[in-house]
Short mmCIF file of C-alpha atoms in Angstrom, two decimals:
data_model
loop_
_atom_site.label_atom_id
_atom_site.label_comp_id
_atom_site.label_asym_id
_atom_site.label_seq_id
_atom_site.Cartn_x
_atom_site.Cartn_y
_atom_site.Cartn_z
CA MET A 260 100.14 66.24 70.20
CA GLU A 261 100.94 67.76 72.92
CA LYS A 262 101.04 71.65 72.87
CA SER A 263 103.95 72.75 73.54
CA ARG A 264 104.77 74.99 76.39
CA VAL A 265 104.98 78.70 75.53
CA LEU A 266 106.89 81.59 76.55
CA VAL A 267 105.56 85.70 76.33
CA VAL A 268 108.43 87.90 76.38
CA GLY A 269 106.96 91.75 76.71
CA GLY A 270 103.87 89.53 77.58
CA THR A 271 102.23 93.26 79.09
CA GLY A 272 102.45 95.06 75.36
CA TYR A 273 100.11 95.76 72.84
CA ILE A 274 100.03 92.61 70.66
CA GLY A 275 102.25 90.36 73.72
CA ARG A 276 98.62 90.91 75.76
CA ARG A 277 96.90 89.69 72.86
CA LEU A 278 99.40 86.59 72.81
CA VAL A 279 99.22 85.44 75.91
CA GLN A 280 95.32 85.52 75.79
CA ALA A 281 95.81 83.10 72.29
CA SER A 282 97.91 80.81 73.65
CA LEU A 283 96.06 80.00 76.60
CA ALA A 284 92.53 79.78 74.35
CA GLN A 285 94.61 77.16 72.37
CA GLY A 286 95.83 75.60 75.52
CA HIS A 287 99.12 75.96 75.39
CA PRO A 288 100.57 75.07 79.01
CA THR A 289 101.40 79.58 78.77
CA PHE A 290 104.23 81.44 80.72
CA VAL A 291 104.48 85.07 81.10
CA LEU A 292 108.76 87.17 81.52
CA MET A 293 107.41 89.20 84.43
CA ARG A 294 110.93 91.71 84.25
CA PRO A 295 111.63 93.21 87.75
CA GLU A 296 112.30 96.25 86.20
CA ILE A 297 109.12 96.61 85.85
CA GLY A 298 109.65 98.78 88.84
CA LEU A 299 106.18 100.97 90.22
CA ASP A 300 104.10 100.20 87.34
CA ILE A 301 100.93 98.84 88.96
CA ASP A 302 99.24 98.15 85.63
CA LYS A 303 101.28 95.86 84.17
CA LEU A 304 102.07 94.78 87.34
CA GLN A 305 98.09 93.29 87.97
CA MET A 306 98.06 92.43 84.36
CA LEU A 307 100.40 89.61 85.19
CA LEU A 308 98.94 89.15 87.89
CA SER A 309 95.10 89.02 86.05
CA PHE A 310 97.34 86.53 83.55
CA LYS A 311 98.37 84.49 86.52
CA ALA A 312 94.81 83.17 87.40
CA GLN A 313 93.65 83.02 83.73
CA GLY A 314 95.82 80.11 83.96
CA ALA A 315 99.44 81.77 83.28
CA CYS A 316 102.62 80.62 85.30
CA LEU A 317 104.94 84.22 85.88
CA LEU A 318 108.75 82.82 85.37
CA GLU A 319 110.91 86.22 86.51
CA ALA A 320 113.52 86.82 85.10
CA SER A 321 115.86 90.09 83.53
CA LEU A 322 117.22 90.50 80.44
CA ASP A 323 120.03 92.09 81.91
CA ASP A 324 120.77 88.59 83.68
CA HIS A 325 121.58 86.45 81.29
CA ALA A 326 121.02 82.91 84.24
CA SER A 327 118.35 83.71 85.14
CA LEU A 328 116.72 84.14 81.32
CA VAL A 329 118.49 80.84 80.40
CA ALA A 330 116.64 79.46 82.64
CA ALA A 331 113.36 80.61 82.27
CA VAL A 332 113.96 79.37 78.56
CA LYS A 333 114.84 76.22 79.78
CA GLN A 334 111.59 75.92 81.45
CA VAL A 335 109.59 76.21 77.23
CA ASP A 336 109.43 75.05 74.81
CA VAL A 337 108.34 77.51 72.09
CA VAL A 338 109.57 81.52 72.82
CA ILE A 339 108.04 84.76 71.12
CA SER A 340 108.59 87.98 71.67
CA ALA A 341 106.28 91.12 71.50
CA MET A 342 109.01 94.05 72.83
CA SER A 343 108.03 96.98 71.02
CA GLY A 344 109.42 98.54 67.64
CA ALA A 345 107.10 101.08 67.90
CA HIS A 346 108.94 104.47 67.81
CA ILE A 347 105.47 106.15 68.96
CA ARG A 348 105.28 103.80 71.92
CA SER A 349 109.11 102.70 72.64
CA HIS A 350 110.97 101.17 70.65
CA ASN A 351 113.33 98.22 71.81
CA LEU A 352 113.99 95.97 69.39
CA LYS A 353 118.21 95.65 69.61
CA LEU A 354 117.36 93.86 73.46
CA GLN A 355 116.00 90.86 71.64
CA HIS A 356 119.68 89.61 71.14
CA LYS A 357 120.05 88.90 74.99
CA LEU A 358 116.95 86.60 73.95
CA VAL A 359 119.33 85.09 71.42
CA GLU A 360 121.66 84.37 73.51
CA ALA A 361 119.87 82.82 76.09
CA ILE A 362 117.86 80.60 73.55
CA LYS A 363 121.68 79.28 71.66
CA GLU A 364 122.64 78.31 75.48
CA ALA A 365 119.65 76.68 76.76
CA GLY A 366 119.10 75.06 73.53
CA ASN A 367 116.20 72.70 73.93
CA VAL A 368 113.64 76.12 72.18
CA LYS A 369 112.10 74.54 69.15
CA ARG A 370 110.67 77.48 68.08
CA PHE A 371 111.40 80.83 68.61
CA ILE A 372 108.90 83.77 67.12
CA HIS A 373 110.48 87.95 67.21
CA SER A 374 108.92 91.17 67.25
CA GLU A 375 108.04 91.89 63.59
CA PHE A 376 104.28 91.68 63.24
CA GLY A 377 104.30 94.25 60.84
CA MET A 378 105.34 94.67 56.67
CA ASP A 379 108.57 92.12 55.61
CA PRO A 380 111.91 93.54 56.71
CA SER A 381 113.49 91.29 54.13
CA LYS A 382 111.15 93.08 51.61
CA MET A 383 112.62 97.08 52.93
CA ASP A 384 116.13 97.64 52.09
CA HIS A 385 115.03 100.25 50.02
CA ALA A 386 113.55 102.11 53.02
CA LEU A 387 113.57 105.66 53.81
CA GLU A 388 115.80 106.78 56.80
CA PRO A 389 114.51 107.02 59.36
CA GLY A 390 112.19 104.85 59.84
CA ARG A 391 114.54 101.96 57.73
CA VAL A 392 116.00 101.68 60.83
CA THR A 393 113.27 99.46 63.03
CA PHE A 394 113.51 97.48 59.90
CA ASP A 395 117.23 96.75 59.83
CA GLU A 396 117.57 96.40 63.42
CA LYS A 397 114.20 92.98 62.60
CA MET A 398 117.43 91.96 59.44
CA GLU A 399 120.46 92.26 62.12
CA LEU A 400 117.83 89.94 64.29
CA ARG A 401 116.95 87.33 61.80
CA ARG A 402 120.81 87.27 61.24
CA ALA A 403 121.45 87.20 64.39
CA ILE A 404 118.99 83.47 65.03
CA GLU A 405 119.85 82.11 61.36
CA GLU A 406 123.78 82.30 62.82
CA ALA A 407 122.71 80.84 65.72
CA ASN A 408 121.00 78.12 64.47
CA ILE A 409 117.64 79.00 65.97
CA PRO A 410 114.12 77.39 64.22
CA HIS A 411 112.45 79.64 63.59
CA THR A 412 108.73 81.37 62.17
CA TYR A 413 108.83 85.59 60.92
CA ILE A 414 105.47 86.62 61.68
CA SER A 415 104.14 89.94 58.83
CA ALA A 416 101.34 90.70 60.20
CA ASN A 417 101.26 94.60 58.07
CA CYS A 418 99.20 96.84 59.44
CA PHE A 419 97.64 96.62 63.25
CA ALA A 420 93.82 97.45 62.81
CA GLY A 421 93.65 100.05 66.15
CA TYR A 422 96.38 101.82 64.47
CA SER A 423 94.98 102.42 61.13
CA CYS A 424 91.65 101.85 60.15
CA PRO A 425 89.13 103.08 62.24
CA ASN A 426 91.63 106.77 62.02
CA LEU A 427 90.82 106.40 57.66
CA CYS A 428 94.57 106.18 57.74
CA GLN A 429 94.85 109.24 58.83
CA LEU A 430 98.29 110.08 61.61
CA ARG A 431 98.50 111.68 65.28
CA THR A 432 94.98 110.18 65.65
CA LEU A 433 93.49 107.08 65.92
CA LEU A 434 89.70 108.21 66.35
CA PRO A 435 87.78 108.52 62.49
CA PRO A 436 87.68 111.90 61.11
CA LYS A 437 84.61 114.40 61.58
CA GLU A 438 85.04 116.33 58.26
CA LYS A 439 88.08 116.09 56.33
CA VAL A 440 89.60 112.62 55.64
CA HIS A 441 93.25 112.91 53.73
CA VAL A 442 94.25 110.30 50.85
CA TYR A 443 97.64 109.16 50.02
CA GLY A 444 98.40 109.99 46.24
CA ASP A 445 94.41 108.51 44.68
CA GLY A 446 94.22 105.93 47.30
CA ASN A 447 94.10 103.19 45.61
CA VAL A 448 97.43 101.29 46.33
CA LYS A 449 95.97 97.70 48.42
CA VAL A 450 96.90 97.77 51.85
CA VAL A 451 96.59 94.56 54.44
CA PHE A 452 94.15 95.16 57.55
CA VAL A 453 94.58 92.95 60.36
CA ASP A 454 92.80 92.63 63.51
CA GLU A 455 95.75 92.86 66.41
CA ASP A 456 93.75 89.88 68.67
CA ASP A 457 93.67 87.47 64.47
CA VAL A 458 97.32 88.34 64.67
CA ALA A 459 97.76 86.53 68.40
CA THR A 460 95.07 83.40 67.07
CA TYR A 461 97.66 82.95 63.53
CA THR A 462 100.61 83.21 65.43
CA ILE A 463 99.83 81.31 68.61
CA LYS A 464 98.22 78.61 65.44
CA SER A 465 101.32 78.58 63.57
CA ILE A 466 103.77 77.15 66.58
CA ASP A 467 103.37 73.67 66.40
CA ASP A 468 103.17 73.59 62.67
CA PRO A 469 106.06 71.68 60.76
CA ARG A 470 104.80 73.98 57.81
CA THR A 471 105.28 77.30 59.11
CA LEU A 472 108.93 76.29 60.35
CA ASN A 473 111.88 78.57 59.60
CA LYS A 474 109.88 80.92 57.62
CA THR A 475 107.52 83.37 57.13
CA ILE A 476 104.17 83.34 57.49
CA TYR A 477 101.79 86.32 56.14
CA LEU A 478 98.70 87.53 57.00
CA ARG A 479 96.71 88.07 54.40
CA PRO A 480 93.23 88.25 55.23
CA ARG A 481 91.30 88.19 51.98
CA ASP A 482 87.84 90.52 53.03
CA ASN A 483 90.23 92.83 54.23
CA ILE A 484 92.74 93.80 51.63
CA LEU A 485 91.29 97.62 50.53
CA THR A 486 92.99 100.15 49.66
CA GLN A 487 91.96 103.14 52.01
CA ASN A 488 89.65 105.33 49.61
CA GLU A 489 87.87 101.32 50.36
CA VAL A 490 88.26 102.19 54.07
CA ILE A 491 86.57 105.52 53.47
CA VAL A 492 83.44 104.24 52.33
CA LYS A 493 82.71 101.13 54.29
CA TRP A 494 83.13 104.59 57.64
CA GLU A 495 80.73 106.72 55.01
CA MET A 496 78.61 103.62 54.92
CA LEU A 497 78.46 102.58 58.32
CA SER A 498 78.31 106.08 59.97
CA GLY A 499 75.61 107.41 57.11
CA LYS A 500 78.87 111.07 56.55
CA VAL A 501 81.06 111.72 53.06
CA LEU A 502 84.17 113.00 54.61
CA GLU A 503 85.48 116.30 52.64
CA LYS A 504 88.72 114.11 50.40
CA ILE A 505 92.17 116.28 50.60
CA HIS A 506 94.16 114.57 48.01
CA ILE A 507 98.00 114.32 48.76
CA PRO A 508 100.82 114.08 46.41
CA ALA A 509 103.91 111.83 47.30
CA ASP A 510 105.92 115.51 47.14
CA ASP A 511 104.34 116.63 49.28
CA PHE A 512 103.12 113.91 51.98
CA LEU A 513 106.65 113.45 52.28
CA ALA A 514 108.10 116.57 52.99
CA SER A 515 105.02 117.15 55.69
CA MET A 516 109.00 115.20 57.71
CA LYS A 517 110.85 118.35 58.01
CA ASP A 518 110.37 119.48 62.12
CA THR A 519 108.77 116.95 62.71
CA ASP A 520 109.20 114.81 65.77
CA PHE A 521 111.28 111.35 65.05
CA PRO A 522 108.39 109.26 65.98
CA HIS A 523 106.25 111.57 63.72
CA GLN A 524 109.71 110.80 60.84
CA VAL A 525 109.00 107.63 61.37
CA ALA A 526 105.74 106.93 60.96
CA VAL A 527 105.53 109.42 57.59
CA GLY A 528 108.29 107.32 56.19
CA HIS A 529 106.93 103.75 56.73
CA TYR A 530 102.96 105.39 55.29
CA TYR A 531 104.91 106.59 52.28
CA HIS A 532 105.80 102.96 51.96
CA ILE A 533 102.26 101.30 52.26
CA PHE A 534 100.66 104.18 50.72
CA TYR A 535 101.85 105.54 47.88
CA GLU A 536 104.24 102.04 47.39
CA GLY A 537 101.58 99.51 48.49
CA CYS A 538 104.25 97.17 49.51
CA LEU A 539 102.10 95.41 51.29
CA THR A 540 101.24 93.93 48.09
CA ASN A 541 103.32 94.28 45.57
CA PHE A 542 105.24 90.61 46.02
CA ASP A 543 104.30 87.21 45.59
CA ILE A 544 104.82 85.04 48.26
CA GLY A 545 107.70 82.52 47.51
CA GLU A 546 108.65 79.22 48.08
CA ASP A 547 110.38 80.70 51.83
CA GLY A 548 106.34 81.95 52.89
CA ALA A 549 103.27 80.62 53.79
CA GLU A 550 100.09 82.78 54.07
CA ALA A 551 98.14 82.64 57.08
CA THR A 552 94.30 82.29 56.41
CA LEU A 553 95.44 79.67 53.99
CA LEU A 554 97.07 77.76 56.41
CA TYR A 555 94.44 78.45 58.91
CA PRO A 556 90.96 78.57 56.59
CA GLU A 557 89.10 77.07 60.11
CA VAL A 558 89.98 80.73 62.10
CA GLU A 559 86.92 83.52 61.68
CA TYR A 560 88.97 86.75 61.48
CA THR A 561 87.50 90.25 61.29
CA ARG A 562 86.33 92.19 58.13
CA VAL A 563 87.17 95.47 58.72
CA ASP A 564 84.18 96.68 59.03
CA GLU A 565 83.19 95.02 62.04
CA TYR A 566 86.32 96.28 63.50
CA ILE A 567 85.03 99.39 63.34
CA LYS A 568 82.08 99.61 63.78
CA GLN A 569 82.72 99.98 67.08
CA TYR A 570 83.90 103.53 67.25
CA LEU A 571 80.29 104.66 65.74
#
């Protein structure tokens, strides 16, 4: 079967650049949106040029220029948006409504994957302020996609390993703790950790698969469904050093939001749902979803202990 032509929007971002690489690796004709708004960001420009050297095609279009966006979309079969929804970086989820309008007008797109890649927002209607804004905006976009009858796949990738494994799930750092580690509650809530390159691999695998059409695909690698305590033990075994554990009750953790910056408040709320409530694993996948590692057992995903070895 001929491979779909793929357009990645946000291709220079944290997940976007991995999606571009995965699309090229899996043999898809790959296009990357190059926005004139890039200005003097030399790092992004050079990354785009490196994609071009690897065989990707750069399509110049602006989210503020509807006609150029429609023209870009008409050249492909699949559109994947990786625009940032992380408040610690940049938060651009609402801009994707312009992409929905362009896809709707173009009328040729066989699959749209918009920027989710975290916990399933449809399970988060109880989410705490201010972090719930992320889920509300993602659900608003889902409604726009479905009202426009755009074929789609939603990707629920859970916790990115780089943000949550080497630091043993600590906030405000990406590095492993040296002496002490904060443990959320009893540390025994099951969480799902996924290597970011694997997120991209599974996402690209899904785009031509009729089993994933108009469904939510959950990434739940069995060996990476771990408690915080289990992640800590893996690090202690690798490093040969036992850390002091400081357990934080739920009320104390939520109280730590007070008088902090907005991104930190968002992160505390999200971590509460993940590490205290267990929102990533406390539900079964229904008929409107599927699990990626079962769909694609041929993918050799990265285990948590393999991932954190590089931080020794």
